[in-house]
């Protein structure tokens, strides 16, 4: 009887995560689905905006079903006739982060959201899920997609030339990163190209990316801004740029982001991409990133190299911040729930995390003493709080810049994501 149960579970798992035949369901193009998040701290509504047909599909044609299941959100594309899931991806959003701020208790706001998928040949249904407090994905929105709908826009605006920064092969078989500029004038496009080359060198200076060069393509898009720099509201500096990037996001001075997500996707669509990285033409310290949304960095600060790679950890693999001293966010990691991020734990379900990477002689939780500083353990403090949330190592790039490398838990996650896109 036990054997039958095990076989049944294996069959269910196989059906949930089995991949599909790309040629059977998709026509070679890319479909972009734009929407709005609307609400406050405790409410959310997703409102349809528009659909766009973009260029050739450059994502994986093999791994169409997301087996990683990272992110605060998840979307699935269902074949209407069979209800079979034919494409899925996890992601997070700026809206979800905003909901954990003090402002979200006081007012409603609207944020832009967008996902891309292979363009379906047949009528499909998109279902967008959101994690509830217990980290279960709950259906939040559904919409029927008819590929013959003449209201699907053609992406004929915001056309800019792209260029190759690092090439290793067919985009559908590689992780494609696109660098897009903000705050670079037309006269500064050479600087942007030079900055792209520099960031590419930075990426491959770090493990595990130094061993993954043959699985990664890097592109750039020449999209100049009317003015140089970026907004700094705290100093009353306002600049007319392509992507409207700004310091003081959520009133945190160093949090450099943009809420103009539709424009970000417009510019990124000029090149193949799995990951979007925005380079902002400023020497002021700052940056930010959200999983499968975008990453962003200042380019001319003395700490740019570390900001660049730290933020990419967030954007590529959903790595959490491992420091515990930031009051910007509230209740982001309830201590009675295991976080979905691979590099944090509340010990509620530690078996699902890095427990098998810890030496049997290392205590759990792990003391912050010299004896354990260079070991994988369970160190208290992470996810912006000092108590109840734990990180894998005493220090790492996701904790502070006094470290200049990812810990082994983070490296493993980064490798898994690159492999997922490059198989």
mmCIF file of C-alpha atoms in Angstrom:
data_model
loop_
_atom_site.group_PDB
_atom_site.id
_atom_site.type_symbol
_atom_site.label_atom_id
_atom_site.label_comp_id
_atom_site.label_asym_id
_atom_site.label_seq_id
_atom_site.Cartn_x
_atom_site.Cartn_y
_atom_site.Cartn_z
ATOM 1 C CA UNK A 1 0.000 0.000 0.000
ATOM 2 C CA UNK A 2 2.830 2.378 0.881
ATOM 3 C CA UNK A 3 4.445 1.723 -2.500
ATOM 4 C CA UNK A 4 1.201 2.635 -4.272
ATOM 5 C CA UNK A 5 1.001 5.932 -2.374
ATOM 6 C CA UNK A 6 4.606 6.799 -3.261
ATOM 7 C CA UNK A 7 3.976 6.018 -6.936
ATOM 8 C CA UNK A 8 0.807 8.134 -6.899
ATOM 9 C CA UNK A 9 2.672 11.096 -5.379
ATOM 10 C CA UNK A 10 5.451 10.738 -7.959
ATOM 11 C CA UNK A 11 2.852 10.663 -10.755
ATOM 12 C CA UNK A 12 1.170 13.841 -9.451
ATOM 13 C CA UNK A 13 4.499 15.662 -9.153
ATOM 14 C CA UNK A 14 5.462 14.523 -12.652
ATOM 15 C CA UNK A 15 2.184 15.841 -14.086
ATOM 16 C CA UNK A 16 2.491 19.179 -12.287
ATOM 17 C CA UNK A 17 6.062 19.856 -13.424
ATOM 18 C CA UNK A 18 6.289 17.984 -16.738
ATOM 19 C CA UNK A 19 7.394 20.185 -19.604
ATOM 20 C CA UNK A 20 5.363 20.738 -22.780
ATOM 21 C CA UNK A 21 6.126 20.758 -26.502
ATOM 22 C CA UNK A 22 6.827 24.370 -27.530
ATOM 23 C CA UNK A 23 6.011 23.857 -31.205
ATOM 24 C CA UNK A 24 2.597 22.410 -30.374
ATOM 25 C CA UNK A 25 1.337 25.470 -28.517
ATOM 26 C CA UNK A 26 3.310 28.561 -29.584
ATOM 27 C CA UNK A 27 3.931 30.489 -32.809
ATOM 28 C CA UNK A 28 7.452 31.872 -32.303
ATOM 29 C CA UNK A 29 6.577 35.389 -31.161
ATOM 30 C CA UNK A 30 6.362 36.985 -27.698
ATOM 31 C CA UNK A 31 3.155 38.079 -25.988
ATOM 32 C CA UNK A 32 3.302 40.772 -23.334
ATOM 33 C CA UNK A 33 0.457 41.100 -20.840
ATOM 34 C CA UNK A 34 0.227 44.455 -19.008
ATOM 35 C CA UNK A 35 -1.882 45.074 -15.919
ATOM 36 C CA UNK A 36 -2.191 47.264 -12.825
ATOM 37 C CA UNK A 37 -1.973 46.446 -9.136
ATOM 38 C CA UNK A 38 -4.390 48.559 -7.104
ATOM 39 C CA UNK A 39 -4.988 48.624 -3.358
ATOM 40 C CA UNK A 40 -3.404 49.235 0.037
ATOM 41 C CA UNK A 41 -1.704 47.256 2.809
ATOM 42 C CA UNK A 42 -4.442 44.670 3.073
ATOM 43 C CA UNK A 43 -6.135 44.737 -0.349
ATOM 44 C CA UNK A 44 -5.120 44.108 -3.941
ATOM 45 C CA UNK A 45 -6.910 44.099 -7.249
ATOM 46 C CA UNK A 46 -5.316 43.274 -10.597
ATOM 47 C CA UNK A 47 -6.772 45.260 -13.499
ATOM 48 C CA UNK A 48 -6.141 44.401 -17.145
ATOM 49 C CA UNK A 49 -4.368 47.079 -19.199
ATOM 50 C CA UNK A 50 -3.327 45.754 -22.621
ATOM 51 C CA UNK A 51 -1.581 43.021 -24.599
ATOM 52 C CA UNK A 52 1.288 43.467 -27.043
ATOM 53 C CA UNK A 53 2.848 41.255 -29.666
ATOM 54 C CA UNK A 54 6.597 41.671 -29.431
ATOM 55 C CA UNK A 55 9.516 40.104 -31.315
ATOM 56 C CA UNK A 56 10.717 36.526 -31.570
ATOM 57 C CA UNK A 57 10.461 34.458 -28.387
ATOM 58 C CA UNK A 58 13.968 34.327 -26.929
ATOM 59 C CA UNK A 59 13.194 32.480 -23.693
ATOM 60 C CA UNK A 60 13.675 28.789 -23.095
ATOM 61 C CA UNK A 61 11.730 26.522 -25.436
ATOM 62 C CA UNK A 62 12.434 23.537 -23.219
ATOM 63 C CA UNK A 63 11.736 24.690 -19.668
ATOM 64 C CA UNK A 64 8.335 26.273 -20.220
ATOM 65 C CA UNK A 65 6.972 25.185 -16.825
ATOM 66 C CA UNK A 66 8.579 26.938 -13.850
ATOM 67 C CA UNK A 67 9.828 24.238 -11.470
ATOM 68 C CA UNK A 68 11.635 26.747 -9.202
ATOM 69 C CA UNK A 69 8.424 28.402 -7.978
ATOM 70 C CA UNK A 70 10.197 31.422 -6.504
ATOM 71 C CA UNK A 71 8.525 34.800 -6.095
ATOM 72 C CA UNK A 72 5.591 36.430 -4.341
ATOM 73 C CA UNK A 73 3.500 35.961 -7.488
ATOM 74 C CA UNK A 74 3.145 33.208 -10.046
ATOM 75 C CA UNK A 75 1.346 33.075 -13.370
ATOM 76 C CA UNK A 76 0.195 30.179 -15.495
ATOM 77 C CA UNK A 77 -1.000 29.997 -19.080
ATOM 78 C CA UNK A 78 -3.688 27.321 -19.548
ATOM 79 C CA UNK A 79 -4.820 25.727 -22.784
ATOM 80 C CA UNK A 80 -8.578 26.419 -22.715
ATOM 81 C CA UNK A 81 -9.541 23.144 -24.377
ATOM 82 C CA UNK A 82 -7.708 20.854 -21.933
ATOM 83 C CA UNK A 83 -6.966 23.236 -19.024
ATOM 84 C CA UNK A 84 -3.357 22.031 -19.289
ATOM 85 C CA UNK A 85 -0.701 24.436 -18.016
ATOM 86 C CA UNK A 86 1.511 25.231 -21.011
ATOM 87 C CA UNK A 87 3.668 28.001 -19.538
ATOM 88 C CA UNK A 88 4.393 29.395 -16.056
ATOM 89 C CA UNK A 89 6.764 31.742 -14.247
ATOM 90 C CA UNK A 90 7.227 33.169 -10.758
ATOM 91 C CA UNK A 91 7.906 36.847 -10.123
ATOM 92 C CA UNK A 92 7.727 39.589 -7.510
ATOM 93 C CA UNK A 93 6.686 43.229 -7.773
ATOM 94 C CA UNK A 94 7.270 46.733 -6.483
ATOM 95 C CA UNK A 95 3.628 46.789 -5.388
ATOM 96 C CA UNK A 96 4.116 43.884 -3.003
ATOM 97 C CA UNK A 97 7.108 45.642 -1.423
ATOM 98 C CA UNK A 98 5.107 48.864 -1.076
ATOM 99 C CA UNK A 99 2.386 46.990 0.817
ATOM 100 C CA UNK A 100 4.847 46.404 3.678
ATOM 101 C CA UNK A 101 5.559 50.155 4.110
ATOM 102 C CA UNK A 102 3.904 52.610 6.496
ATOM 103 C CA UNK A 103 2.411 54.537 3.575
ATOM 104 C CA UNK A 104 0.357 51.517 2.509
ATOM 105 C CA UNK A 105 -1.550 51.744 5.810
ATOM 106 C CA UNK A 106 -2.662 55.280 4.983
ATOM 107 C CA UNK A 107 -3.638 55.286 1.299
ATOM 108 C CA UNK A 108 -4.373 53.379 -1.907
ATOM 109 C CA UNK A 109 -1.955 53.375 -4.833
ATOM 110 C CA UNK A 110 -1.686 51.921 -8.335
ATOM 111 C CA UNK A 111 1.456 50.224 -9.697
ATOM 112 C CA UNK A 112 2.238 48.878 -13.154
ATOM 113 C CA UNK A 113 2.769 45.159 -13.726
ATOM 114 C CA UNK A 114 3.673 43.115 -16.794
ATOM 115 C CA UNK A 115 4.614 39.565 -17.739
ATOM 116 C CA UNK A 116 5.784 38.017 -21.008
ATOM 117 C CA UNK A 117 5.164 34.575 -22.438
ATOM 118 C CA UNK A 118 5.468 32.731 -25.748
ATOM 119 C CA UNK A 119 2.676 33.805 -28.095
ATOM 120 C CA UNK A 120 0.022 31.042 -28.061
ATOM 121 C CA UNK A 121 -1.425 29.499 -31.210
ATOM 122 C CA UNK A 122 -4.652 28.631 -29.441
ATOM 123 C CA UNK A 123 -7.092 30.301 -27.058
ATOM 124 C CA UNK A 124 -5.640 30.320 -23.553
ATOM 125 C CA UNK A 125 -6.288 31.610 -20.058
ATOM 126 C CA UNK A 126 -3.763 33.467 -17.932
ATOM 127 C CA UNK A 127 -4.100 32.949 -14.179
ATOM 128 C CA UNK A 128 -2.106 35.167 -11.798
ATOM 129 C CA UNK A 129 -1.533 33.888 -8.266
ATOM 130 C CA UNK A 130 -0.356 35.691 -5.120
ATOM 131 C CA UNK A 131 1.145 34.084 -2.043
ATOM 132 C CA UNK A 132 -1.086 34.349 1.000
ATOM 133 C CA UNK A 133 0.238 34.780 4.523
ATOM 134 C CA UNK A 134 0.984 31.056 4.692
ATOM 135 C CA UNK A 135 2.954 31.232 1.424
ATOM 136 C CA UNK A 136 0.340 29.303 -0.540
ATOM 137 C CA UNK A 137 -0.339 30.556 -4.081
ATOM 138 C CA UNK A 138 -3.947 31.806 -4.287
ATOM 139 C CA UNK A 139 -5.612 32.736 -7.596
ATOM 140 C CA UNK A 140 -5.998 36.508 -7.834
ATOM 141 C CA UNK A 141 -6.853 37.165 -11.485
ATOM 142 C CA UNK A 142 -7.879 35.362 -14.671
ATOM 143 C CA UNK A 143 -8.193 36.544 -18.260
ATOM 144 C CA UNK A 144 -8.960 34.785 -21.552
ATOM 145 C CA UNK A 145 -6.375 35.336 -24.295
ATOM 146 C CA UNK A 146 -7.563 34.943 -27.880
ATOM 147 C CA UNK A 147 -4.503 35.099 -30.196
ATOM 148 C CA UNK A 148 -6.793 36.340 -33.013
ATOM 149 C CA UNK A 149 -7.890 39.375 -30.958
ATOM 150 C CA UNK A 150 -7.223 42.424 -33.132
ATOM 151 C CA UNK A 151 -6.811 44.600 -30.024
ATOM 152 C CA UNK A 152 -3.456 42.938 -29.321
ATOM 153 C CA UNK A 153 -1.065 45.793 -30.114
ATOM 154 C CA UNK A 154 1.966 45.480 -32.339
ATOM 155 C CA UNK A 155 5.094 46.760 -30.643
ATOM 156 C CA UNK A 156 5.973 49.462 -33.174
ATOM 157 C CA UNK A 157 6.980 52.223 -30.744
ATOM 158 C CA UNK A 158 10.152 52.794 -28.727
ATOM 159 C CA UNK A 159 12.386 51.104 -31.292
ATOM 160 C CA UNK A 160 16.072 51.380 -30.438
ATOM 161 C CA UNK A 161 19.161 49.530 -31.678
ATOM 162 C CA UNK A 162 20.643 46.759 -29.576
ATOM 163 C CA UNK A 163 24.235 45.558 -29.326
ATOM 164 C CA UNK A 164 25.993 42.491 -27.974
ATOM 165 C CA UNK A 165 28.066 42.814 -24.825
ATOM 166 C CA UNK A 166 28.793 39.115 -24.283
ATOM 167 C CA UNK A 167 27.671 36.300 -26.569
ATOM 168 C CA UNK A 168 27.677 32.574 -25.907
ATOM 169 C CA UNK A 169 24.990 31.231 -28.253
ATOM 170 C CA UNK A 170 21.314 30.885 -29.178
ATOM 171 C CA UNK A 171 19.175 33.090 -26.861
ATOM 172 C CA UNK A 172 16.622 30.292 -26.391
ATOM 173 C CA UNK A 173 19.377 28.136 -24.889
ATOM 174 C CA UNK A 174 21.068 30.787 -22.722
ATOM 175 C CA UNK A 175 20.275 33.124 -19.858
ATOM 176 C CA UNK A 176 19.867 36.490 -21.623
ATOM 177 C CA UNK A 177 20.528 39.678 -19.650
ATOM 178 C CA UNK A 178 19.672 43.035 -21.207
ATOM 179 C CA UNK A 179 21.257 46.266 -19.964
ATOM 180 C CA UNK A 180 19.032 49.297 -20.517
ATOM 181 C CA UNK A 181 20.068 52.879 -19.754
ATOM 182 C CA UNK A 182 18.485 55.640 -17.724
ATOM 183 C CA UNK A 183 19.856 59.147 -17.501
ATOM 184 C CA UNK A 184 22.279 58.828 -20.414
ATOM 185 C CA UNK A 185 21.925 61.544 -23.056
ATOM 186 C CA UNK A 186 22.361 60.869 -26.770
ATOM 187 C CA UNK A 187 25.915 62.146 -26.488
ATOM 188 C CA UNK A 188 26.569 59.664 -23.671
ATOM 189 C CA UNK A 189 25.715 56.469 -25.542
ATOM 190 C CA UNK A 190 29.423 55.618 -25.815
ATOM 191 C CA UNK A 191 29.661 55.942 -22.031
ATOM 192 C CA UNK A 192 26.678 53.621 -21.708
ATOM 193 C CA UNK A 193 28.349 51.016 -23.922
ATOM 194 C CA UNK A 194 31.548 51.307 -21.906
ATOM 195 C CA UNK A 195 29.539 50.915 -18.690
ATOM 196 C CA UNK A 196 27.855 47.806 -20.104
ATOM 197 C CA UNK A 197 31.264 46.286 -20.829
ATOM 198 C CA UNK A 198 32.438 47.148 -17.316
ATOM 199 C CA UNK A 199 29.367 45.586 -15.693
ATOM 200 C CA UNK A 200 29.884 42.443 -17.773
ATOM 201 C CA UNK A 201 33.428 42.187 -16.443
ATOM 202 C CA UNK A 202 32.109 42.699 -12.906
ATOM 203 C CA UNK A 203 29.601 39.883 -13.321
ATOM 204 C CA UNK A 204 32.172 37.341 -14.386
ATOM 205 C CA UNK A 205 34.564 38.376 -11.621
ATOM 206 C CA UNK A 206 32.217 36.709 -9.131
ATOM 207 C CA UNK A 207 31.530 33.076 -8.349
ATOM 208 C CA UNK A 208 29.449 31.291 -9.571
ATOM 209 C CA UNK A 209 29.170 33.439 -12.714
ATOM 210 C CA UNK A 210 32.868 33.037 -13.524
ATOM 211 C CA UNK A 211 32.129 29.365 -14.293
ATOM 212 C CA UNK A 212 28.885 30.076 -16.171
ATOM 213 C CA UNK A 213 30.073 32.434 -18.928
ATOM 214 C CA UNK A 214 29.179 29.931 -21.647
ATOM 215 C CA UNK A 215 25.552 29.886 -20.433
ATOM 216 C CA UNK A 216 24.975 33.650 -20.485
ATOM 217 C CA UNK A 217 24.354 36.281 -23.175
ATOM 218 C CA UNK A 218 24.452 39.994 -22.367
ATOM 219 C CA UNK A 219 22.823 42.668 -24.549
ATOM 220 C CA UNK A 220 22.531 46.436 -24.450
ATOM 221 C CA UNK A 221 19.884 48.802 -25.873
ATOM 222 C CA UNK A 222 20.748 52.330 -27.003
ATOM 223 C CA UNK A 223 17.842 54.341 -25.567
ATOM 224 C CA UNK A 224 19.014 57.870 -24.724
ATOM 225 C CA UNK A 225 17.334 60.197 -22.246
ATOM 226 C CA UNK A 226 16.679 63.894 -22.752
ATOM 227 C CA UNK A 227 18.767 64.716 -19.689
ATOM 228 C CA UNK A 228 21.606 63.127 -17.718
ATOM 229 C CA UNK A 229 21.323 61.731 -14.208
ATOM 230 C CA UNK A 230 18.306 60.734 -12.129
ATOM 231 C CA UNK A 231 15.762 62.170 -9.692
ATOM 232 C CA UNK A 232 16.875 62.900 -6.124
ATOM 233 C CA UNK A 233 13.678 64.159 -4.439
ATOM 234 C CA UNK A 234 15.367 64.759 -1.077
ATOM 235 C CA UNK A 235 17.561 67.387 -2.764
ATOM 236 C CA UNK A 236 14.796 68.703 -5.063
ATOM 237 C CA UNK A 237 16.594 67.365 -8.149
ATOM 238 C CA UNK A 238 14.315 66.277 -10.969
ATOM 239 C CA UNK A 239 15.607 64.979 -14.303
ATOM 240 C CA UNK A 240 13.799 64.121 -17.549
ATOM 241 C CA UNK A 241 14.879 60.534 -18.288
ATOM 242 C CA UNK A 242 13.596 57.547 -20.264
ATOM 243 C CA UNK A 243 12.611 55.425 -17.283
ATOM 244 C CA UNK A 244 11.922 58.011 -14.558
ATOM 245 C CA UNK A 245 14.281 56.379 -12.065
ATOM 246 C CA UNK A 246 14.510 57.993 -8.649
ATOM 247 C CA UNK A 247 16.261 57.785 -5.309
ATOM 248 C CA UNK A 248 14.138 57.876 -2.136
ATOM 249 C CA UNK A 249 11.846 55.068 -3.277
ATOM 250 C CA UNK A 250 9.543 54.383 -0.313
ATOM 251 C CA UNK A 251 11.389 57.302 1.335
ATOM 252 C CA UNK A 252 14.610 55.284 1.562
ATOM 253 C CA UNK A 253 17.369 57.509 0.178
ATOM 254 C CA UNK A 254 19.548 54.751 -1.267
ATOM 255 C CA UNK A 255 16.629 52.838 -2.823
ATOM 256 C CA UNK A 256 16.985 53.768 -6.491
ATOM 257 C CA UNK A 257 14.088 52.365 -8.553
ATOM 258 C CA UNK A 258 11.437 53.235 -11.132
ATOM 259 C CA UNK A 259 7.690 52.685 -11.098
ATOM 260 C CA UNK A 260 7.436 53.174 -14.911
ATOM 261 C CA UNK A 261 7.409 49.452 -15.561
ATOM 262 C CA UNK A 262 5.588 49.549 -18.891
ATOM 263 C CA UNK A 263 8.341 51.806 -20.252
ATOM 264 C CA UNK A 264 11.005 49.495 -18.837
ATOM 265 C CA UNK A 265 9.436 46.606 -20.767
ATOM 266 C CA UNK A 266 9.141 48.737 -23.920
ATOM 267 C CA UNK A 267 12.858 49.462 -23.918
ATOM 268 C CA UNK A 268 13.895 45.928 -22.917
ATOM 269 C CA UNK A 269 11.857 44.431 -25.776
ATOM 270 C CA UNK A 270 14.449 45.700 -28.257
ATOM 271 C CA UNK A 271 16.710 42.769 -27.354
ATOM 272 C CA UNK A 272 16.351 39.152 -26.225
ATOM 273 C CA UNK A 273 16.029 39.012 -22.438
ATOM 274 C CA UNK A 274 15.281 36.823 -19.452
ATOM 275 C CA UNK A 275 16.591 39.420 -17.000
ATOM 276 C CA UNK A 276 16.391 43.219 -17.211
ATOM 277 C CA UNK A 277 19.185 45.292 -15.666
ATOM 278 C CA UNK A 278 18.822 49.102 -15.600
ATOM 279 C CA UNK A 279 22.057 51.113 -15.475
ATOM 280 C CA UNK A 280 21.507 54.602 -14.050
ATOM 281 C CA UNK A 281 23.985 57.312 -14.946
ATOM 282 C CA UNK A 282 24.820 58.610 -11.470
ATOM 283 C CA UNK A 283 27.668 58.498 -8.982
ATOM 284 C CA UNK A 284 25.311 58.636 -5.991
ATOM 285 C CA UNK A 285 25.203 55.383 -4.032
ATOM 286 C CA UNK A 286 22.069 53.339 -4.583
ATOM 287 C CA UNK A 287 20.239 50.598 -6.406
ATOM 288 C CA UNK A 288 17.539 47.981 -6.051
ATOM 289 C CA UNK A 289 16.119 44.804 -7.551
ATOM 290 C CA UNK A 290 13.032 42.610 -7.476
ATOM 291 C CA UNK A 291 12.871 38.965 -8.550
ATOM 292 C CA UNK A 292 12.029 38.543 -12.257
ATOM 293 C CA UNK A 293 11.043 42.237 -12.381
ATOM 294 C CA UNK A 294 14.256 44.214 -12.897
ATOM 295 C CA UNK A 295 17.601 44.981 -11.268
ATOM 296 C CA UNK A 296 19.041 48.490 -11.084
ATOM 297 C CA UNK A 297 22.353 50.059 -10.076
ATOM 298 C CA UNK A 298 24.196 53.356 -9.978
ATOM 299 C CA UNK A 299 27.200 53.144 -12.329
ATOM 300 C CA UNK A 300 29.827 55.582 -11.039
ATOM 301 C CA UNK A 301 29.981 55.092 -7.281
ATOM 302 C CA UNK A 302 33.042 53.578 -5.583
ATOM 303 C CA UNK A 303 30.793 50.692 -4.455
ATOM 304 C CA UNK A 304 29.110 50.159 -7.837
ATOM 305 C CA UNK A 305 30.711 46.745 -8.403
ATOM 306 C CA UNK A 306 29.261 45.333 -5.182
ATOM 307 C CA UNK A 307 25.914 47.088 -5.603
ATOM 308 C CA UNK A 308 25.670 45.673 -9.114
ATOM 309 C CA UNK A 309 26.270 42.060 -8.109
ATOM 310 C CA UNK A 310 24.250 42.251 -4.857
ATOM 311 C CA UNK A 311 21.191 43.547 -6.697
ATOM 312 C CA UNK A 312 21.527 40.879 -9.359
ATOM 313 C CA UNK A 313 21.263 38.277 -6.617
ATOM 314 C CA UNK A 314 17.787 39.667 -5.861
ATOM 315 C CA UNK A 315 16.697 39.992 -9.481
ATOM 316 C CA UNK A 316 17.958 36.665 -10.808
ATOM 317 C CA UNK A 317 17.325 34.217 -7.967
ATOM 318 C CA UNK A 318 15.093 36.083 -5.523
ATOM 319 C CA UNK A 319 17.841 36.101 -2.883
ATOM 320 C CA UNK A 320 16.751 37.939 0.263
ATOM 321 C CA UNK A 321 18.712 40.608 2.084
ATOM 322 C CA UNK A 322 20.560 38.940 4.935
ATOM 323 C CA UNK A 323 20.942 42.050 7.073
ATOM 324 C CA UNK A 324 18.627 42.805 9.974
ATOM 325 C CA UNK A 325 18.618 46.541 10.524
ATOM 326 C CA UNK A 326 16.231 48.225 8.091
ATOM 327 C CA UNK A 327 12.922 49.749 9.220
ATOM 328 C CA UNK A 328 11.623 50.493 5.697
ATOM 329 C CA UNK A 329 9.558 47.303 5.593
ATOM 330 C CA UNK A 330 7.178 45.949 8.215
ATOM 331 C CA UNK A 331 6.172 42.334 8.796
ATOM 332 C CA UNK A 332 7.742 41.152 5.545
ATOM 333 C CA UNK A 333 8.789 37.846 7.111
ATOM 334 C CA UNK A 334 6.333 36.561 9.742
ATOM 335 C CA UNK A 335 8.340 34.389 12.117
ATOM 336 C CA UNK A 336 5.714 31.631 12.190
ATOM 337 C CA UNK A 337 5.998 31.042 8.414
ATOM 338 C CA UNK A 338 8.966 29.702 6.454
ATOM 339 C CA UNK A 339 10.069 32.311 3.857
ATOM 340 C CA UNK A 340 10.083 31.231 0.206
ATOM 341 C CA UNK A 341 13.505 32.839 -0.325
ATOM 342 C CA UNK A 342 16.212 30.171 -0.313
ATOM 343 C CA UNK A 343 18.670 32.074 1.917
ATOM 344 C CA UNK A 344 16.388 32.866 4.865
ATOM 345 C CA UNK A 345 14.710 30.648 7.424
ATOM 346 C CA UNK A 346 12.519 31.055 10.475
ATOM 347 C CA UNK A 347 13.254 27.411 11.397
ATOM 348 C CA UNK A 348 9.575 26.577 10.849
ATOM 349 C CA UNK A 349 10.517 24.242 7.970
ATOM 350 C CA UNK A 350 14.287 24.306 7.956
ATOM 351 C CA UNK A 351 14.458 20.872 6.334
ATOM 352 C CA UNK A 352 13.384 22.565 3.090
ATOM 353 C CA UNK A 353 16.351 24.954 3.201
ATOM 354 C CA UNK A 354 20.093 24.424 3.671
ATOM 355 C CA UNK A 355 20.062 22.038 6.641
ATOM 356 C CA UNK A 356 21.854 19.347 4.617
ATOM 357 C CA UNK A 357 24.747 21.773 4.000
ATOM 358 C CA UNK A 358 25.527 22.225 7.709
ATOM 359 C CA UNK A 359 28.215 20.257 9.516
ATOM 360 C CA UNK A 360 26.735 17.945 12.140
ATOM 361 C CA UNK A 361 28.886 19.609 14.821
ATOM 362 C CA UNK A 362 27.535 23.103 14.063
ATOM 363 C CA UNK A 363 24.811 24.188 16.523
ATOM 364 C CA UNK A 364 21.423 25.423 15.270
ATOM 365 C CA UNK A 365 20.978 28.382 15.788
ATOM 366 C CA UNK A 366 24.666 29.158 15.317
ATOM 367 C CA UNK A 367 26.590 31.537 17.604
ATOM 368 C CA UNK A 368 28.218 34.545 15.928
ATOM 369 C CA UNK A 369 31.663 33.607 17.194
ATOM 370 C CA UNK A 370 35.016 33.254 15.450
ATOM 371 C CA UNK A 371 34.653 29.462 15.530
ATOM 372 C CA UNK A 372 31.739 29.572 13.066
ATOM 373 C CA UNK A 373 32.403 32.739 11.050
ATOM 374 C CA UNK A 374 33.566 30.819 7.990
ATOM 375 C CA UNK A 375 30.994 28.025 8.144
ATOM 376 C CA UNK A 376 27.475 27.504 6.871
ATOM 377 C CA UNK A 377 25.129 27.655 9.842
ATOM 378 C CA UNK A 378 21.986 29.390 11.070
ATOM 379 C CA UNK A 379 22.819 32.934 12.185
ATOM 380 C CA UNK A 380 20.099 35.110 13.704
ATOM 381 C CA UNK A 381 19.262 38.369 11.927
ATOM 382 C CA UNK A 382 18.094 38.762 8.331
ATOM 383 C CA UNK A 383 15.185 39.946 6.220
ATOM 384 C CA UNK A 384 15.454 43.432 7.843
ATOM 385 C CA UNK A 385 14.880 42.184 11.398
ATOM 386 C CA UNK A 386 17.274 41.247 14.193
ATOM 387 C CA UNK A 387 15.282 38.450 15.806
ATOM 388 C CA UNK A 388 13.422 35.373 14.582
ATOM 389 C CA UNK A 389 14.796 35.302 11.020
ATOM 390 C CA UNK A 390 18.077 33.510 10.228
ATOM 391 C CA UNK A 391 20.706 33.631 7.465
ATOM 392 C CA UNK A 392 23.134 30.924 6.263
ATOM 393 C CA UNK A 393 26.491 32.542 7.091
ATOM 394 C CA UNK A 394 27.909 35.133 9.430
ATOM 395 C CA UNK A 395 28.511 37.430 6.444
ATOM 396 C CA UNK A 396 28.080 37.482 2.660
ATOM 397 C CA UNK A 397 27.343 39.868 -0.212
ATOM 398 C CA UNK A 398 23.650 39.654 0.592
ATOM 399 C CA UNK A 399 24.404 40.887 4.118
ATOM 400 C CA UNK A 400 27.090 43.566 3.901
ATOM 401 C CA UNK A 401 29.792 44.813 1.576
ATOM 402 C CA UNK A 402 32.489 43.942 4.076
ATOM 403 C CA UNK A 403 32.101 40.574 2.346
ATOM 404 C CA UNK A 404 32.795 40.325 -1.358
ATOM 405 C CA UNK A 405 31.287 36.949 -2.229
ATOM 406 C CA UNK A 406 28.031 35.017 -2.181
ATOM 407 C CA UNK A 407 27.747 32.267 0.410
ATOM 408 C CA UNK A 408 27.378 28.645 -0.708
ATOM 409 C CA UNK A 409 23.592 28.643 -0.247
ATOM 410 C CA UNK A 410 23.230 31.645 -2.564
ATOM 411 C CA UNK A 411 25.687 30.249 -5.096
ATOM 412 C CA UNK A 412 23.674 27.050 -5.352
ATOM 413 C CA UNK A 413 20.468 29.004 -6.017
ATOM 414 C CA UNK A 414 22.144 31.187 -8.664
ATOM 415 C CA UNK A 415 23.520 28.125 -10.458
ATOM 416 C CA UNK A 416 20.091 26.468 -10.443
ATOM 417 C CA UNK A 417 18.454 29.509 -12.045
ATOM 418 C CA UNK A 418 21.118 29.934 -14.751
ATOM 419 C CA UNK A 419 20.857 26.232 -15.577
ATOM 420 C CA UNK A 420 17.058 26.442 -15.740
ATOM 421 C CA UNK A 421 17.240 29.138 -18.436
ATOM 422 C CA UNK A 422 20.143 27.662 -20.366
ATOM 423 C CA UNK A 423 19.139 24.012 -20.722
#
